[in-house]
C-alpha cells in the first residue's frame, strides 16, 4: 500500500525567558519525520525566570512572532502547543491498582488502572500539565503492555508533572490575547527530551538538562521511562548579569561579550587563552578597554559551577533507581557556553554531551542550536498527541477552544 500523504500542520510556540520562538511543521508521509515549513523568533519581554510578569508586553512580542510566521506558514498560527519552563514545576510518580475484571486484561482494565494512578489530590493552586505513562505491573510482576495477559491485580504507574495554576493562566492570557488558542501546555524540558534523547539513552539512564536564560529543566530517565522532573530558577541571564556587574557593562554589551568570548572553564595549560585579549565598552568610558578572556572565565566559572552543583543535588535527591549510564544531555542556549560540558561532566561524574534538536526535516541552519530543542520537541510531541501514539508521553489534553472546534467538526460529520 502507498504511504498516506498527510498535509496536517503542527504549531509550536515556545515562550522562553529570553526569546519567543514559533515553529510550524508538516506531517508528510506516514512514518516519516516532520518537515519544518516556517519559523520565527523575537526577543522576549515581560518574562522573568520562565514566568510571565507583564502580560501586555509579552502579548505584543507573541503578536509580532505570529505575524512573522504567518508570512511563510501555509495556514495562520491561530492555535499552538505552548512551551513553558518556569511556574514552580513539581513532579511525582503515582500508582493505582484495580482487579482484572474477566481474568484476562483488556483495554478497560488498563484504562481503569490508569485512572486510579491519575487520581491524586493536588492543591487548588496547582494544575496538572502532563501525565506520562511509566509502567505496569501484573500481580507484582513488571509487564510491558498488559493487554491480553492473565492476572488478578493490575497496577499502573504514571509520572505527573504539575505547575502553578495562576502562572499558567497568565501565560494563557498573554498567548490568547495575541490571537492564538492554546492546544495545550508543554514543559520545555520534556519537549527538549523529545528532540535530543534517544531511546537507548532512556533505556540505560540519562539526565536531560535544558539550561535556558531564566530556568534550568532537569529530567531524569531510567529504565526507558521518565523518573523525575524539576525546574530550577537559574540560567544564562544570571551569567550575563554577573558580567555586567563585575565589569560595569550595559546588559547588552555583557550579553555580547558572553556569547562571543565567554567560557566557564579552561584547561590550566591553555596559557595562550589567559593572554587572549577581549575588548569591552564599560559604562563611563568612551572607548573600549582590554581585558583577558581569562577574566571572563573567572567571573563565569564560579556561577556555572554553582548552577551545576544545584543540578547535581537535584539528581542526588531524586535517587534514580538505576545508574545513569548515558550521562548528561545538555541543551538550551546556555549549553553553548564553552566549558559547560566539561564542568558538568566533572561535577556530576557522568559522561556529557551538548545536544542540538534532531528528528525533523528542513530545520533552518540558525535553528540547529540547543536553544531550539524545546520548540522542535514540541511539534514532535504535538504529532504524538494527535496520533495517539504517545507511549512515554501520554497526556490528556485539556478541551481548549481548538479541540472543541475539532470535536464540533467531527460531530457535524456524524449523521
Ligand atoms: N553562544 C552562547 N554562549 C553562551 N550563552 C549563550 C550562547 N547562545 C545563547 N546563550 C544564552 O542562552 C540563553 C538563552 O537560551 P534559551 O533560548 O534556551 O533560553 P529561553 O528558552 O529563552 O529561556 P528559559 O527556557 O530559561 O525560559 C541566554 O541566556 C543566552 O545568553
Ligand atoms: Mg527554554
mmCIF file of N, CA and C and ligand atoms in Angstrom, residues 14-21 41-42 44 47-51 83-86 188-189 210-217 231-232 234-240 254-263 300 331-338 340 369-374, ligand 1:
data_model
loop_
_atom_site.group_PDB
_atom_site.id
_atom_site.type_symbol
_atom_site.label_atom_id
_atom_site.label_comp_id
_atom_site.label_asym_id
_atom_site.label_seq_id
_atom_site.Cartn_x
_atom_site.Cartn_y
_atom_site.Cartn_z
ATOM 1 N N UNK A 14 7.141 28.486 21.643
ATOM 2 C CA UNK A 14 7.970 28.357 22.842
ATOM 3 C C UNK A 14 8.153 29.730 23.469
ATOM 4 N N UNK A 15 7.565 29.900 24.651
ATOM 5 C CA UNK A 15 7.663 31.192 25.338
ATOM 6 C C UNK A 15 8.757 31.078 26.396
ATOM 7 N N UNK A 16 9.947 31.489 26.028
ATOM 8 C CA UNK A 16 11.095 31.398 26.935
ATOM 9 C C UNK A 16 11.347 32.716 27.635
ATOM 10 N N UNK A 17 12.313 32.699 28.537
ATOM 11 C CA UNK A 17 12.653 33.909 29.269
ATOM 12 C C UNK A 17 13.352 34.917 28.355
ATOM 13 N N UNK A 18 14.116 34.416 27.390
ATOM 14 C CA UNK A 18 14.879 35.336 26.538
ATOM 15 C C UNK A 18 14.315 35.471 25.135
ATOM 16 N N UNK A 19 13.506 34.504 24.688
ATOM 17 C CA UNK A 19 13.003 34.563 23.325
ATOM 18 C C UNK A 19 11.643 33.873 23.214
ATOM 19 N N UNK A 20 10.866 34.343 22.243
ATOM 20 C CA UNK A 20 9.637 33.632 21.891
ATOM 21 C C UNK A 20 9.878 33.060 20.503
ATOM 22 N N UNK A 21 9.745 31.740 20.378
ATOM 23 C CA UNK A 21 10.052 31.085 19.106
ATOM 24 C C UNK A 21 8.838 30.313 18.628
ATOM 25 N N UNK A 41 11.167 34.112 15.274
ATOM 26 C CA UNK A 41 11.663 34.312 16.637
ATOM 27 C C UNK A 41 11.786 35.791 16.949
ATOM 28 N N UNK A 42 11.535 36.171 18.181
ATOM 29 C CA UNK A 42 11.707 37.548 18.655
ATOM 30 C C UNK A 42 12.259 37.478 20.077
ATOM 31 N N UNK A 44 12.225 37.976 23.909
ATOM 32 C CA UNK A 44 11.057 38.037 24.794
ATOM 33 C C UNK A 44 11.066 39.327 25.604
ATOM 34 N N UNK A 47 9.004 38.600 30.748
ATOM 35 C CA UNK A 47 9.230 37.280 31.342
ATOM 36 C C UNK A 47 10.341 37.374 32.390
ATOM 37 N N UNK A 48 10.203 36.610 33.461
ATOM 38 C CA UNK A 48 11.268 36.500 34.455
ATOM 39 C C UNK A 48 11.310 35.067 34.962
ATOM 40 N N UNK A 49 12.471 34.450 34.885
ATOM 41 C CA UNK A 49 12.651 33.057 35.316
ATOM 42 C C UNK A 49 11.527 32.151 34.818
ATOM 43 N N UNK A 50 11.197 32.310 33.544
ATOM 44 C CA UNK A 50 10.232 31.407 32.919
ATOM 45 C C UNK A 50 8.779 31.736 33.210
ATOM 46 N N UNK A 51 8.539 32.809 33.960
ATOM 47 C CA UNK A 51 7.165 33.151 34.343
ATOM 48 C C UNK A 51 6.813 34.528 33.784
ATOM 49 N N UNK A 83 4.948 26.049 24.821
ATOM 50 C CA UNK A 83 6.033 25.519 25.638
ATOM 51 C C UNK A 83 6.379 26.539 26.712
ATOM 52 N N UNK A 84 6.495 26.071 27.937
ATOM 53 C CA UNK A 84 6.837 26.973 29.038
ATOM 54 C C UNK A 84 7.890 26.271 29.889
ATOM 55 N N UNK A 85 8.510 27.043 30.783
ATOM 56 C CA UNK A 85 9.536 26.380 31.573
ATOM 57 C C UNK A 85 9.478 26.670 33.072
ATOM 58 N N UNK A 86 9.078 27.871 33.476
ATOM 59 C CA UNK A 86 9.122 28.180 34.915
ATOM 60 C C UNK A 86 7.911 27.643 35.647
ATOM 61 N N UNK A 188 9.025 22.739 28.810
ATOM 62 C CA UNK A 188 10.169 22.865 27.915
ATOM 63 C C UNK A 188 11.122 21.680 27.950
ATOM 64 N N UNK A 189 11.479 21.246 29.135
ATOM 65 C CA UNK A 189 12.443 20.159 29.260
ATOM 66 C C UNK A 189 11.919 18.840 28.704
ATOM 67 N N UNK A 210 18.178 21.186 30.377
ATOM 68 C CA UNK A 210 17.908 22.284 29.437
ATOM 69 C C UNK A 210 18.208 23.582 30.162
ATOM 70 N N UNK A 211 19.384 24.148 29.872
ATOM 71 C CA UNK A 211 19.796 25.384 30.556
ATOM 72 C C UNK A 211 19.443 26.565 29.660
ATOM 73 N N UNK A 212 18.382 27.262 30.016
ATOM 74 C CA UNK A 212 17.922 28.393 29.213
ATOM 75 C C UNK A 212 18.461 29.693 29.743
ATOM 76 N N UNK A 213 17.647 30.745 29.646
ATOM 77 C CA UNK A 213 18.061 32.054 30.117
ATOM 78 C C UNK A 213 17.656 32.254 31.571
ATOM 79 N N UNK A 214 16.463 31.791 31.934
ATOM 80 C CA UNK A 214 15.964 32.025 33.285
ATOM 81 C C UNK A 214 15.676 30.757 34.066
ATOM 82 N N UNK A 215 15.691 29.613 33.387
ATOM 83 C CA UNK A 215 15.370 28.360 34.065
ATOM 84 C C UNK A 215 16.290 27.242 33.573
ATOM 85 N N UNK A 216 16.425 26.243 34.435
ATOM 86 C CA UNK A 216 17.142 25.026 34.050
ATOM 87 C C UNK A 216 16.227 23.842 34.348
ATOM 88 N N UNK A 217 15.796 23.167 33.294
ATOM 89 C CA UNK A 217 14.934 21.996 33.467
ATOM 90 C C UNK A 217 15.806 20.758 33.595
ATOM 91 N N UNK A 231 12.403 21.910 37.787
ATOM 92 C CA UNK A 231 12.819 23.143 37.117
ATOM 93 C C UNK A 231 13.489 24.037 38.156
ATOM 94 N N UNK A 232 14.734 24.411 37.879
ATOM 95 C CA UNK A 232 15.473 25.277 38.796
ATOM 96 C C UNK A 232 15.472 26.703 38.249
ATOM 97 N N UNK A 234 17.230 29.231 37.404
ATOM 98 C CA UNK A 234 18.544 29.809 37.104
ATOM 99 C C UNK A 234 18.913 29.521 35.655
ATOM 100 N N UNK A 235 19.765 30.381 35.104
ATOM 101 C CA UNK A 235 20.149 30.194 33.709
ATOM 102 C C UNK A 235 21.103 31.275 33.246
ATOM 103 N N UNK A 236 21.203 31.416 31.943
ATOM 104 C CA UNK A 236 22.205 32.288 31.335
ATOM 105 C C UNK A 236 22.059 33.763 31.660
ATOM 106 N N UNK A 237 20.843 34.182 32.002
ATOM 107 C CA UNK A 237 20.659 35.592 32.354
ATOM 108 C C UNK A 237 21.515 35.989 33.543
ATOM 109 N N UNK A 238 21.643 35.042 34.499
ATOM 110 C CA UNK A 238 22.477 35.299 35.671
ATOM 111 C C UNK A 238 23.926 35.517 35.272
ATOM 112 N N UNK A 239 24.374 34.729 34.278
ATOM 113 C CA UNK A 239 25.756 34.868 33.816
ATOM 114 C C UNK A 239 25.971 36.243 33.206
ATOM 115 N N UNK A 240 24.983 36.671 32.407
ATOM 116 C CA UNK A 240 25.077 37.989 31.781
ATOM 117 C C UNK A 240 25.119 39.082 32.850
ATOM 118 N N UNK A 254 27.289 43.054 27.933
ATOM 119 C CA UNK A 254 27.662 41.855 28.687
ATOM 120 C C UNK A 254 27.195 40.604 27.937
ATOM 121 N N UNK A 255 25.994 40.669 27.373
ATOM 122 C CA UNK A 255 25.440 39.528 26.631
ATOM 123 C C UNK A 255 26.310 39.226 25.401
ATOM 124 N N UNK A 256 26.719 40.286 24.706
ATOM 125 C CA UNK A 256 27.561 40.087 23.519
ATOM 126 C C UNK A 256 28.901 39.458 23.900
ATOM 127 N N UNK A 257 29.529 40.026 24.920
ATOM 128 C CA UNK A 257 30.840 39.531 25.335
ATOM 129 C C UNK A 257 30.741 38.077 25.776
ATOM 130 N N UNK A 258 29.659 37.770 26.517
ATOM 131 C CA UNK A 258 29.480 36.389 26.983
ATOM 132 C C UNK A 258 29.400 35.433 25.797
ATOM 133 N N UNK A 259 28.552 35.789 24.830
ATOM 134 C CA UNK A 259 28.353 34.886 23.682
ATOM 135 C C UNK A 259 29.595 34.774 22.816
ATOM 136 N N UNK A 260 30.317 35.893 22.636
ATOM 137 C CA UNK A 260 31.451 35.861 21.706
ATOM 138 C C UNK A 260 32.735 35.337 22.342
ATOM 139 N N UNK A 261 32.924 35.608 23.631
ATOM 140 C CA UNK A 261 34.226 35.261 24.240
ATOM 141 C C UNK A 261 34.126 34.484 25.534
ATOM 142 N N UNK A 262 32.909 34.345 26.077
ATOM 143 C CA UNK A 262 32.758 33.736 27.404
ATOM 144 C C UNK A 262 33.146 32.271 27.430
ATOM 145 N N UNK A 263 33.476 31.797 28.626
ATOM 146 C CA UNK A 263 33.746 30.376 28.848
ATOM 147 C C UNK A 263 33.606 30.111 30.335
ATOM 148 N N UNK A 300 32.552 33.929 35.156
ATOM 149 C CA UNK A 300 31.503 32.983 34.746
ATOM 150 C C UNK A 300 31.658 31.617 35.422
ATOM 151 N N UNK A 331 21.284 20.778 26.924
ATOM 152 C CA UNK A 331 20.717 21.539 25.823
ATOM 153 C C UNK A 331 20.226 22.875 26.371
ATOM 154 N N UNK A 332 19.535 23.678 25.529
ATOM 155 C CA UNK A 332 19.212 25.046 25.920
ATOM 156 C C UNK A 332 20.377 25.943 25.537
ATOM 157 N N UNK A 333 20.106 27.230 25.341
ATOM 158 C CA UNK A 333 21.119 28.161 24.820
ATOM 159 C C UNK A 333 22.401 28.205 25.629
ATOM 160 N N UNK A 334 22.289 28.079 26.952
ATOM 161 C CA UNK A 334 23.480 28.213 27.788
ATOM 162 C C UNK A 334 24.419 27.007 27.656
ATOM 163 N N UNK A 335 23.921 25.910 27.118
ATOM 164 C CA UNK A 335 24.801 24.757 26.878
ATOM 165 C C UNK A 335 25.867 25.101 25.838
ATOM 166 N N UNK A 336 25.671 26.207 25.115
ATOM 167 C CA UNK A 336 26.653 26.620 24.104
ATOM 168 C C UNK A 336 27.892 27.264 24.711
ATOM 169 N N UNK A 337 27.812 27.637 25.966
ATOM 170 C CA UNK A 337 28.966 28.291 26.588
ATOM 171 C C UNK A 337 30.112 27.285 26.701
ATOM 172 N N UNK A 338 31.280 27.608 26.102
ATOM 173 C CA UNK A 338 32.388 26.657 26.168
ATOM 174 C C UNK A 338 32.743 26.336 27.619
ATOM 175 N N UNK A 340 31.035 24.422 29.695
ATOM 176 C CA UNK A 340 29.905 23.944 30.496
ATOM 177 C C UNK A 340 29.878 22.416 30.499
ATOM 178 N N UNK A 369 20.348 24.756 16.910
ATOM 179 C CA UNK A 369 21.033 25.186 18.119
ATOM 180 C C UNK A 369 20.301 24.590 19.314
ATOM 181 N N UNK A 370 21.048 24.299 20.399
ATOM 182 C CA UNK A 370 20.394 23.751 21.598
ATOM 183 C C UNK A 370 19.242 24.639 22.084
ATOM 184 N N UNK A 371 19.296 25.943 21.755
ATOM 185 C CA UNK A 371 18.248 26.864 22.214
ATOM 186 C C UNK A 371 16.882 26.495 21.642
ATOM 187 N N UNK A 372 16.855 25.743 20.536
ATOM 188 C CA UNK A 372 15.576 25.448 19.883
ATOM 189 C C UNK A 372 15.119 24.005 20.068
ATOM 190 N N UNK A 373 15.813 23.278 20.958
ATOM 191 C CA UNK A 373 15.416 21.885 21.192
ATOM 192 C C UNK A 373 13.965 21.808 21.677
ATOM 193 N N UNK A 374 13.571 22.708 22.576
ATOM 194 C CA UNK A 374 12.219 22.632 23.144
ATOM 195 C C UNK A 374 11.156 22.906 22.077
HETATM 196 N N1 LIG B 1 26.967 31.048 22.346
HETATM 197 C C1 LIG B 1 26.461 31.229 23.582
HETATM 198 N N2 LIG B 1 27.279 31.235 24.656
HETATM 199 C C2 LIG B 1 26.783 31.409 25.892
HETATM 200 N N3 LIG B 1 25.488 31.606 26.164
HETATM 201 C C3 LIG B 1 24.634 31.611 25.138
HETATM 202 C C4 LIG B 1 25.068 31.431 23.797
HETATM 203 N N4 LIG B 1 23.983 31.485 22.987
HETATM 204 C C5 LIG B 1 22.920 31.700 23.795
HETATM 205 N N5 LIG B 1 23.306 31.792 25.087
HETATM 206 C C6 LIG B 1 22.452 32.039 26.258
HETATM 207 O O1 LIG B 1 21.397 31.133 26.273
HETATM 208 C C7 LIG B 1 20.267 31.738 26.913
HETATM 209 C C8 LIG B 1 19.052 31.527 26.041
HETATM 210 O O2 LIG B 1 18.812 30.158 25.952
HETATM 211 P P1 LIG B 1 17.368 29.627 25.569
HETATM 212 O O3 LIG B 1 16.948 30.237 24.300
HETATM 213 O O4 LIG B 1 17.425 28.151 25.667
HETATM 214 O O5 LIG B 1 16.501 30.238 26.780
HETATM 215 P P2 LIG B 1 14.942 30.526 26.874
HETATM 216 O O6 LIG B 1 14.206 29.369 26.299
HETATM 217 O O7 LIG B 1 14.639 31.863 26.315
HETATM 218 O O8 LIG B 1 14.750 30.637 28.439
HETATM 219 P P3 LIG B 1 14.089 29.649 29.501
HETATM 220 O O9 LIG B 1 13.929 28.311 28.874
HETATM 221 O O10 LIG B 1 15.058 29.643 30.627
HETATM 222 O O11 LIG B 1 12.800 30.295 29.874
HETATM 223 C C9 LIG B 1 20.588 33.214 27.078
HETATM 224 O O12 LIG B 1 20.885 33.499 28.426
HETATM 225 C C10 LIG B 1 21.817 33.408 26.199
HETATM 226 O O13 LIG B 1 22.684 34.382 26.717
#
